[in-house]
CSV table of C-alpha atoms in Angstrom, one decimal:
chain,number,residue,atom,x,y,z
S,23,MET,CA,-16.5,16.3,-24.8
S,24,LYS,CA,-17.0,19.4,-22.5
S,25,ASP,CA,-14.5,20.6,-20.1
S,26,GLY,CA,-16.0,21.6,-16.6
S,27,LEU,CA,-16.4,18.2,-15.8
S,28,ARG,CA,-17.0,17.1,-12.3
S,29,ILE,CA,-15.2,14.3,-10.8
S,30,ALA,CA,-15.9,12.8,-7.5
S,31,LEU,CA,-13.0,10.3,-6.7
S,32,VAL,CA,-12.8,8.7,-2.6
S,33,ALA,CA,-9.3,6.6,-1.9
S,34,GLY,CA,-8.7,5.3,1.8
S,35,GLU,CA,-5.0,4.8,2.8
S,36,ALA,CA,-1.9,6.6,1.7
S,37,SER,CA,-1.1,3.9,-1.3
S,38,GLY,CA,-4.9,4.6,-2.7
S,39,ASP,CA,-3.7,9.4,-1.8
S,40,LEU,CA,-0.9,7.9,-4.1
S,41,LEU,CA,-2.8,6.7,-6.9
S,42,GLY,CA,-5.2,9.6,-6.8
S,43,ALA,CA,-2.9,12.5,-6.7
S,44,HIS,CA,-1.1,11.0,-9.5
S,45,LEU,CA,-4.7,10.2,-12.0
S,46,ILE,CA,-6.1,13.7,-11.0
S,47,ALA,CA,-2.4,15.6,-12.4
S,48,ALA,CA,-2.7,13.9,-16.0
S,49,LEU,CA,-6.1,14.5,-16.1
S,50,LYS,CA,-5.9,18.2,-15.4
S,51,ALA,CA,-3.3,18.8,-18.4
S,52,LYS,CA,-6.6,17.1,-20.5
S,53,LEU,CA,-9.2,18.8,-18.6
S,54,PRO,CA,-7.6,22.2,-16.7
S,55,ALA,CA,-11.4,23.5,-15.8
S,56,ALA,CA,-12.4,20.0,-14.3
S,57,GLN,CA,-13.3,20.3,-10.6
S,58,PHE,CA,-12.3,17.0,-7.9
S,59,TYR,CA,-13.7,16.3,-4.7
S,60,GLY,CA,-14.8,13.7,-2.6
S,61,ILE,CA,-12.0,11.5,0.2
S,62,GLY,CA,-8.6,12.1,-0.1
S,63,GLY,CA,-5.2,12.3,1.4
S,64,PRO,CA,-2.7,15.5,1.5
S,65,ARG,CA,-1.5,14.3,-1.8
S,66,MET,CA,-3.9,14.6,-3.8
S,67,GLU,CA,-5.8,17.9,-2.1
S,68,GLY,CA,-2.5,19.2,-3.2
S,69,GLN,CA,-3.0,18.7,-6.7
S,70,GLY,CA,-6.9,20.9,-6.0
S,71,MET,CA,-9.0,18.4,-5.0
S,72,ARG,CA,-11.3,19.2,-2.5
S,73,CYS,CA,-11.8,17.0,0.5
S,74,TRP,CA,-15.1,16.8,1.7
S,75,TRP,CA,-13.9,14.6,4.6
S,76,PRO,CA,-9.8,13.3,6.2
S,77,MET,CA,-9.3,10.5,4.2
S,78,GLY,CA,-7.7,8.8,7.8
S,79,GLU,CA,-11.6,8.0,8.3
S,80,LEU,CA,-11.6,5.9,6.3
S,81,SER,CA,-8.4,3.4,7.0
S,82,VAL,CA,-9.0,0.6,9.2
S,83,MET,CA,-6.4,-2.4,9.7
S,84,GLY,CA,-8.8,-6.0,9.4
S,85,TYR,CA,-12.4,-7.1,10.0
S,86,TRP,CA,-11.9,-6.3,13.6
S,87,ASP,CA,-10.9,-2.8,13.4
S,88,ALA,CA,-13.7,-2.6,10.6
S,89,LEU,CA,-16.6,-3.8,12.3
S,90,LYS,CA,-15.5,-1.4,15.4
S,91,ASN,CA,-16.0,1.3,12.8
S,92,TYR,CA,-18.5,0.2,11.1
S,93,ARG,CA,-21.4,2.5,12.1
S,94,ARG,CA,-19.2,5.4,11.9
S,95,ILE,CA,-17.7,4.4,8.5
S,96,ALA,CA,-21.2,3.5,7.2
S,97,GLY,CA,-22.6,7.2,7.8
S,98,ILE,CA,-20.0,8.5,6.2
S,99,ARG,CA,-20.9,6.2,3.1
S,100,ARG,CA,-24.9,7.3,3.0
S,101,GLN,CA,-23.9,11.1,3.7
S,102,LEU,CA,-21.8,11.3,0.4
S,103,LYS,CA,-24.0,9.1,-1.1
S,104,LYS,CA,-27.1,11.2,-0.9
S,105,ARG,CA,-24.5,14.4,-1.8
S,106,LEU,CA,-23.3,12.6,-4.7
S,107,GLN,CA,-26.9,12.4,-5.8
S,108,ALA,CA,-27.6,15.5,-5.9
S,109,GLU,CA,-24.4,17.0,-7.1
S,110,ARG,CA,-24.7,14.3,-10.1
S,111,PRO,CA,-20.6,14.7,-10.8
S,112,ASP,CA,-20.3,13.2,-14.4
S,113,ILE,CA,-17.8,10.8,-13.3
S,114,PHE,CA,-17.1,8.7,-9.9
S,115,ILE,CA,-13.8,7.1,-9.2
S,116,GLY,CA,-13.6,5.0,-6.1
S,117,ILE,CA,-10.0,4.0,-5.6
S,118,ASP,CA,-9.0,0.9,-3.5
S,119,ALA,CA,-10.8,0.3,-0.7
S,120,PRO,CA,-13.3,-2.4,-2.2
S,121,ASP,CA,-15.7,-2.7,0.4
S,122,PHE,CA,-16.3,1.2,1.3
S,123,ASN,CA,-16.0,2.4,-2.7
S,124,LEU,CA,-17.7,-0.9,-4.2
S,125,GLY,CA,-21.3,-0.5,-2.6
S,126,LEU,CA,-20.8,3.3,-3.6
S,127,GLU,CA,-20.7,2.6,-6.9
S,128,ALA,CA,-22.9,0.5,-7.6
S,129,ARG,CA,-26.0,2.8,-5.7
S,130,LEU,CA,-24.0,5.8,-8.0
S,131,LYS,CA,-24.6,3.4,-11.2
S,132,ALA,CA,-27.5,2.8,-10.4
S,133,ALA,CA,-29.0,6.5,-10.6
S,134,GLY,CA,-27.1,7.1,-14.2
S,135,ILE,CA,-23.8,8.0,-12.9
S,136,ALA,CA,-20.6,6.6,-14.6
S,137,THR,CA,-18.3,4.6,-12.0
S,138,VAL,CA,-14.3,3.4,-12.4
S,139,HIS,CA,-13.0,1.4,-9.6
S,140,TYR,CA,-9.5,2.2,-10.1
S,141,VAL,CA,-7.3,-1.1,-8.1
S,142,SER,CA,-8.8,-4.1,-9.1
S,143,PRO,CA,-9.7,-5.9,-5.4
S,144,SER,CA,-7.6,-8.7,-5.1
S,145,ILE,CA,-9.9,-11.2,-6.2
S,146,TRP,CA,-7.1,-13.4,-7.5
S,147,ALA,CA,-5.8,-13.6,-4.1
S,148,TRP,CA,-9.0,-14.7,-2.2
S,149,ARG,CA,-12.7,-13.9,-2.5
S,150,GLY,CA,-13.0,-14.6,-6.2
S,151,GLY,CA,-16.8,-14.1,-6.8
S,152,ARG,CA,-16.8,-10.4,-5.3
S,153,ILE,CA,-15.9,-10.3,-9.4
S,154,HIS,CA,-20.0,-10.9,-10.0
S,155,LYS,CA,-20.0,-8.0,-7.5
S,156,ILE,CA,-17.4,-5.6,-9.2
S,157,GLY,CA,-18.8,-6.1,-12.8
S,158,GLN,CA,-22.3,-5.0,-11.3
S,159,ALA,CA,-21.0,-1.8,-9.5
S,160,VAL,CA,-18.8,-0.5,-11.8
S,161,ASP,CA,-18.5,0.6,-16.3
S,162,ARG,CA,-14.4,-0.2,-15.6
S,163,VAL,CA,-12.0,-1.6,-13.9
S,164,LEU,CA,-8.3,-0.1,-13.7
S,165,ALA,CA,-6.2,-3.0,-12.9
S,166,LEU,CA,-2.3,-1.9,-11.7
S,167,PHE,CA,-0.6,-5.6,-12.4
S,168,PRO,CA,-0.1,-7.5,-15.2
S,169,MET,CA,-2.7,-11.1,-14.1
S,170,GLU,CA,-5.1,-9.1,-13.0
S,171,PRO,CA,-7.1,-8.0,-16.6
S,172,PRO,CA,-7.6,-12.1,-18.0
S,173,LEU,CA,-10.1,-12.6,-15.0
S,174,TYR,CA,-12.2,-9.2,-15.8
S,175,GLN,CA,-12.5,-10.3,-19.5
S,176,LYS,CA,-13.2,-14.4,-18.9
S,177,GLU,CA,-16.8,-12.6,-17.2
S,178,GLY,CA,-17.4,-9.5,-19.9
S,179,ILE,CA,-15.8,-7.0,-17.4
S,180,PRO,CA,-14.3,-3.7,-19.4
S,181,VAL,CA,-11.1,-3.5,-17.8
S,182,SER,CA,-7.7,-1.2,-19.0
S,183,TYR,CA,-4.4,-2.7,-17.8
S,184,VAL,CA,-2.2,0.1,-16.2
S,185,GLY,CA,0.3,-0.4,-14.8
S,186,HIS,CA,1.9,0.8,-11.5
S,187,PRO,CA,3.3,4.4,-10.8
S,188,LEU,CA,5.4,3.3,-8.4
S,189,ALA,CA,7.1,1.7,-11.1
S,190,ASP,CA,7.3,5.2,-13.1
S,191,SER,CA,8.3,6.8,-10.6
S,192,ILE,CA,11.1,4.5,-9.0
S,193,PRO,CA,14.7,4.2,-11.2
S,194,LEU,CA,15.6,1.6,-12.2
S,195,THR,CA,18.7,1.5,-10.6
S,196,THR,CA,19.8,3.4,-7.0
S,197,ASP,CA,23.0,4.0,-6.0
S,198,ARG,CA,23.0,3.6,-2.3
S,199,LEU,CA,26.1,4.8,-1.1
S,200,ALA,CA,24.7,8.0,-2.8
S,201,VAL,CA,21.8,8.3,-0.8
S,202,CYS,CA,24.0,6.4,2.3
S,203,ASP,CA,25.3,10.6,1.1
S,204,LYS,CA,22.0,12.6,1.1
S,205,LEU,CA,20.6,10.9,4.5
S,206,GLY,CA,24.4,11.2,6.3
S,207,LEU,CA,24.3,7.4,6.7
S,208,PRO,CA,27.7,6.2,7.7
S,209,LYS,CA,28.5,3.7,4.4
S,210,ASN,CA,30.7,1.1,5.6
S,211,VAL,CA,28.0,-0.6,8.8
S,212,PRO,CA,25.3,-3.5,8.6
S,213,LEU,CA,22.4,-0.6,7.6
S,214,PHE,CA,19.0,-1.8,8.0
S,215,ALA,CA,16.0,-0.4,7.3
S,216,LEU,CA,12.9,-0.6,9.4
S,217,LEU,CA,9.6,-0.2,7.3
S,218,PRO,CA,6.0,-1.3,10.9
S,219,GLY,CA,3.8,0.8,8.5
S,220,SER,CA,1.5,3.8,8.0
S,221,ARG,CA,-1.3,3.5,10.1
S,222,ARG,CA,-1.5,4.0,13.7
S,223,GLY,CA,-3.1,0.3,14.3
S,224,GLU,CA,-0.1,-1.5,12.3
S,225,LEU,CA,2.3,0.4,14.6
S,226,VAL,CA,0.3,-0.6,17.7
S,227,ALA,CA,0.6,-4.3,16.3
S,228,MET,CA,4.1,-4.3,14.8
S,229,ALA,CA,6.5,-1.3,16.2
S,230,ASP,CA,7.8,-3.0,19.5
S,231,ASN,CA,8.2,-6.6,17.5
S,232,PHE,CA,10.5,-4.2,14.6
S,233,ILE,CA,12.9,-2.8,17.5
S,234,GLN,CA,12.9,-6.1,19.9
S,235,THR,CA,14.6,-7.3,16.6
S,236,ALA,CA,16.8,-4.9,16.0
S,237,ARG,CA,18.4,-5.3,19.3
S,238,LEU,CA,18.2,-9.0,18.9
S,239,ILE,CA,21.1,-8.3,15.4
S,240,ARG,CA,22.7,-6.8,16.8
S,241,GLU,CA,23.2,-8.4,20.3
S,242,ARG,CA,23.5,-12.0,18.1
S,243,TYR,CA,24.9,-11.4,14.8
S,244,GLN,CA,26.2,-7.8,13.8
S,245,PRO,CA,27.0,-5.4,16.7
S,246,GLN,CA,27.8,-2.6,14.7
S,247,ALA,CA,24.1,-2.3,12.5
S,248,GLN,CA,22.6,0.4,12.6
S,249,PHE,CA,18.4,1.4,12.1
S,250,VAL,CA,17.1,4.1,9.6
S,251,VAL,CA,12.9,3.8,10.2
S,252,PRO,CA,11.3,6.0,7.7
S,253,LEU,CA,7.4,7.0,9.5
S,254,ALA,CA,4.5,9.5,7.1
S,255,THR,CA,2.9,10.9,9.9
S,256,ARG,CA,3.2,13.1,13.4
S,257,GLU,CA,1.2,10.0,14.8
S,258,THR,CA,3.5,6.9,13.7
S,259,ARG,CA,6.5,8.3,14.2
S,260,LEU,CA,5.3,9.6,17.6
S,261,GLN,CA,4.1,5.8,18.5
S,262,PHE,CA,7.3,4.6,17.6
S,263,GLU,CA,9.3,7.1,19.5
S,264,GLU,CA,6.5,5.2,22.7
S,265,ALA,CA,7.4,2.3,21.5
S,266,LEU,CA,11.3,3.0,22.1
S,267,TYR,CA,11.0,4.1,25.9
S,268,ARG,CA,8.7,1.7,26.7
S,269,GLN,CA,11.6,-1.0,24.5
S,270,GLN,CA,14.2,1.4,26.7
S,271,ALA,CA,16.0,1.1,23.4
S,272,GLY,CA,18.2,3.6,23.3
S,273,ASP,CA,21.6,2.1,23.2
S,274,ILE,CA,20.2,0.9,19.9
S,275,PRO,CA,20.9,3.5,17.0
S,276,PHE,CA,17.4,4.1,15.2
S,277,ARG,CA,17.2,7.1,12.7
S,278,LEU,CA,13.7,8.2,13.0
S,279,LEU,CA,12.6,10.0,9.5
S,280,PHE,CA,10.3,11.9,8.3
S,281,GLY,CA,9.0,10.2,5.3
S,282,HIS,CA,11.8,9.2,2.9
S,283,ALA,CA,10.4,5.8,2.9
S,284,GLN,CA,12.7,5.4,-0.8
S,285,ASP,CA,15.5,6.8,0.4
S,286,ALA,CA,15.6,4.9,4.0
S,287,VAL,CA,15.1,1.4,1.7
S,288,GLY,CA,17.1,3.4,-1.0
S,289,ALA,CA,20.2,3.5,1.9
S,290,ALA,CA,20.2,-0.4,2.7
S,291,HIS,CA,21.0,-3.5,2.4
S,292,VAL,CA,18.7,-5.6,3.9
S,293,THR,CA,14.9,-4.5,5.0
S,294,LEU,CA,12.0,-5.7,7.3
S,295,VAL,CA,9.1,-4.4,5.7
S,296,ALA,CA,5.3,-4.6,6.9
S,297,SER,CA,2.8,-6.5,4.0
S,298,GLY,CA,1.9,-4.4,1.6
S,299,THR,CA,2.3,-1.3,-0.7
S,300,ALA,CA,5.8,-0.6,1.3
S,301,SER,CA,6.9,-4.1,-0.1
S,302,LEU,CA,6.0,-3.2,-3.0
S,303,GLU,CA,8.6,-0.7,-3.2
S,304,VAL,CA,11.3,-2.1,-1.5
S,305,ALA,CA,10.7,-4.6,-4.5
S,306,LEU,CA,10.9,-1.8,-7.3
S,307,ILE,CA,14.2,-0.2,-5.0
S,308,LYS,CA,15.3,-4.0,-5.8
S,309,ARG,CA,16.5,-4.7,-2.3
S,310,PRO,CA,16.6,-8.0,0.0
S,311,MET,CA,13.6,-7.9,2.6
S,312,VAL,CA,11.4,-9.7,5.2
S,313,ILE,CA,8.0,-9.7,4.7
S,314,THR,CA,6.0,-9.6,7.9
S,315,TYR,CA,2.1,-8.1,9.5
S,316,LYS,CA,0.3,-8.9,12.5
S,317,ILE,CA,-3.2,-8.7,13.1
S,318,ALA,CA,-6.5,-9.5,14.9
S,319,LYS,CA,-7.1,-13.2,15.9
S,320,PHE,CA,-10.3,-13.1,14.3
S,321,SER,CA,-8.8,-11.2,10.7
S,322,TYR,CA,-6.6,-13.7,10.8
S,323,TRP,CA,-7.8,-16.6,10.6
S,324,LEU,CA,-10.9,-15.7,8.1
S,325,MET,CA,-8.1,-14.6,5.6
S,326,LYS,CA,-5.9,-17.7,5.8
S,327,ARG,CA,-9.5,-19.9,5.4
S,328,MET,CA,-10.3,-17.8,2.8
S,329,ALA,CA,-7.0,-17.7,0.7
S,330,TYR,CA,-6.3,-18.8,-2.4
S,331,LEU,CA,-2.0,-18.4,-2.6
S,332,PRO,CA,0.1,-19.3,0.1
S,333,TYR,CA,2.1,-16.3,0.1
S,334,VAL,CA,0.3,-12.7,1.2
S,335,GLY,CA,3.7,-10.3,0.2
S,336,LEU,CA,2.9,-8.4,-3.2
S,337,PRO,CA,6.2,-9.2,-4.8
S,338,ASN,CA,5.9,-13.2,-4.2
S,339,ILE,CA,2.4,-12.8,-5.3
S,340,LEU,CA,3.4,-10.9,-8.9
S,341,CYS,CA,6.7,-13.2,-9.1
S,342,GLY,CA,4.5,-16.1,-8.1
S,343,ARG,CA,7.1,-17.5,-6.2
S,344,PHE,CA,8.4,-16.9,-3.0
S,345,VAL,CA,11.4,-14.5,-4.1
S,346,VAL,CA,11.6,-12.4,-0.4
S,347,PRO,CA,10.8,-14.7,3.2
S,348,GLU,CA,7.6,-13.7,5.2
S,349,PHE,CA,6.8,-14.4,8.9
S,350,LEU,CA,3.0,-14.0,10.0
S,351,GLN,CA,1.4,-13.2,12.9
S,352,ASP,CA,3.2,-15.5,15.7
S,353,ALA,CA,5.8,-16.7,13.0
S,354,ALA,CA,6.8,-13.5,13.4
S,355,SER,CA,8.8,-13.7,16.5
S,356,PRO,CA,12.0,-11.6,17.1
S,357,GLU,CA,13.9,-14.4,16.8
S,358,ASN,CA,12.5,-15.4,13.6
S,359,LEU,CA,12.2,-11.9,11.6
S,360,ALA,CA,16.4,-11.4,13.2
S,361,GLU,CA,17.7,-14.9,12.0
S,362,ALA,CA,16.2,-14.0,8.6
S,363,LEU,CA,17.5,-10.8,7.9
S,364,ASN,CA,20.6,-11.4,8.9
S,365,GLN,CA,20.9,-14.5,6.1
S,366,LEU,CA,19.3,-11.9,3.7
S,367,PHE,CA,22.3,-9.5,4.5
S,368,VAL,CA,26.1,-11.9,4.2
S,369,ASP,CA,24.1,-14.1,1.4
S,370,LYS,CA,24.9,-11.7,-1.4
S,371,ASP,CA,24.1,-14.7,-4.4
S,372,LYS,CA,20.7,-14.3,-3.0
S,373,ALA,CA,21.0,-10.6,-3.0
S,374,ALA,CA,21.8,-10.9,-6.5
S,375,GLU,CA,19.0,-13.3,-7.6
S,376,ILE,CA,17.1,-11.3,-5.9
S,377,GLU,CA,18.0,-7.9,-7.9
S,378,ALA,CA,16.6,-9.1,-11.0
S,379,ALA,CA,13.8,-10.6,-10.2
S,380,PHE,CA,12.9,-7.3,-9.0
S,381,THR,CA,14.0,-6.1,-12.3
S,382,GLU,CA,11.7,-8.0,-14.5
S,383,LEU,CA,8.7,-7.4,-12.1
S,384,HIS,CA,10.3,-3.7,-12.3
S,385,LEU,CA,10.0,-3.7,-16.3
S,386,GLN,CA,6.8,-5.6,-16.9
S,387,LEU,CA,4.9,-3.2,-14.0
S,388,ARG,CA,6.1,0.2,-15.5
S,389,GLN,CA,3.0,1.3,-18.3
S,390,ASN,CA,2.9,5.4,-17.3
S,391,THR,CA,1.0,4.5,-15.0
S,392,ALA,CA,-0.5,8.0,-14.9
S,393,GLU,CA,-1.3,8.5,-18.3
S,394,LYS,CA,-3.3,5.3,-19.1
S,395,ALA,CA,-5.6,5.5,-16.4
S,396,ALA,CA,-6.2,9.3,-17.1
S,397,GLN,CA,-7.1,8.0,-21.0
S,398,ALA,CA,-9.5,5.0,-19.7
S,399,VAL,CA,-11.3,7.4,-17.7
S,400,LEU,CA,-11.6,9.7,-20.7
S,401,GLU,CA,-13.0,6.9,-22.7
S,402,CYS,CA,-16.0,6.4,-20.1
S,403,LEU,CA,-17.1,9.8,-20.1
S,404,ARG,CA,-17.1,10.4,-24.1
């Protein structure tokens, strides 16, 4: 196999940026002269990828947000397809973002360019018929979760189970008191981590709710409680600060962090988290959590009609049962969230049960993901 390969990638949000960065690092170790370009985030750029568009251009939240931004995103995809067909990379790797990547992959595969889709779309949760479209679009799927490969194998679609990189990078145990020391947080008070999301739309939908929940915890349950809030970007931090001002929450002890989400969860007794990859991080750190989410009413109605499973949080999906509670849409009231968080804080037996379930999950997902993913890509190149 020649070195100096040209590898195109597209990631659409922070979790994809993390996957892409790990994959690029593993591929560079095997192909030091390879070139990487496409659409990615700061982590992928840090590994030497040339980003033709910023990753944030693809970030949308639910069907309604996607419809509002359709023309702009479709324009980016048309320009990207034209450029890739002209440059003809040796392989294209679409990282998650299936609504953007699968159509692009199909066109590139038809043009004779090898295609890999990294992160199986959630065909086990809803829209299972997409598996045929996936099979037509890609030469191989890289699956993060163990229940996914049999679905593709049944349809004769090449698939590799690679595990999840978070399971490799997060230690099996986290010393809460040591993390409190690291962050300068008190050790002897009830400490709650609040993770309202990494995208602007998530903060719009949930920042006020999270702040009102914190207020109720202090007023009704734990008057000494303190709250640590990791925020992914300057924009989301500003949004949360504006919500604090709007809610007149100066009397509530919030500690805002730039990033450091895993440290915030590691220091906390219990976490309130917006559904998504962040909930998997909390599970791998073995902390009790409440999962919540709010999206546009039409998007929620549509997704609920097409869903196969009774849960939406990744930890519950992967464990096949409600290990931790979920509150979605109208059920995600500050009253419900505060009561559920307090119940998890006071019930130590439940916390131990959750820790055991998440330890088993962690061991199942720990597969040396970047190395396995890189090896699968190399097999496609050969």
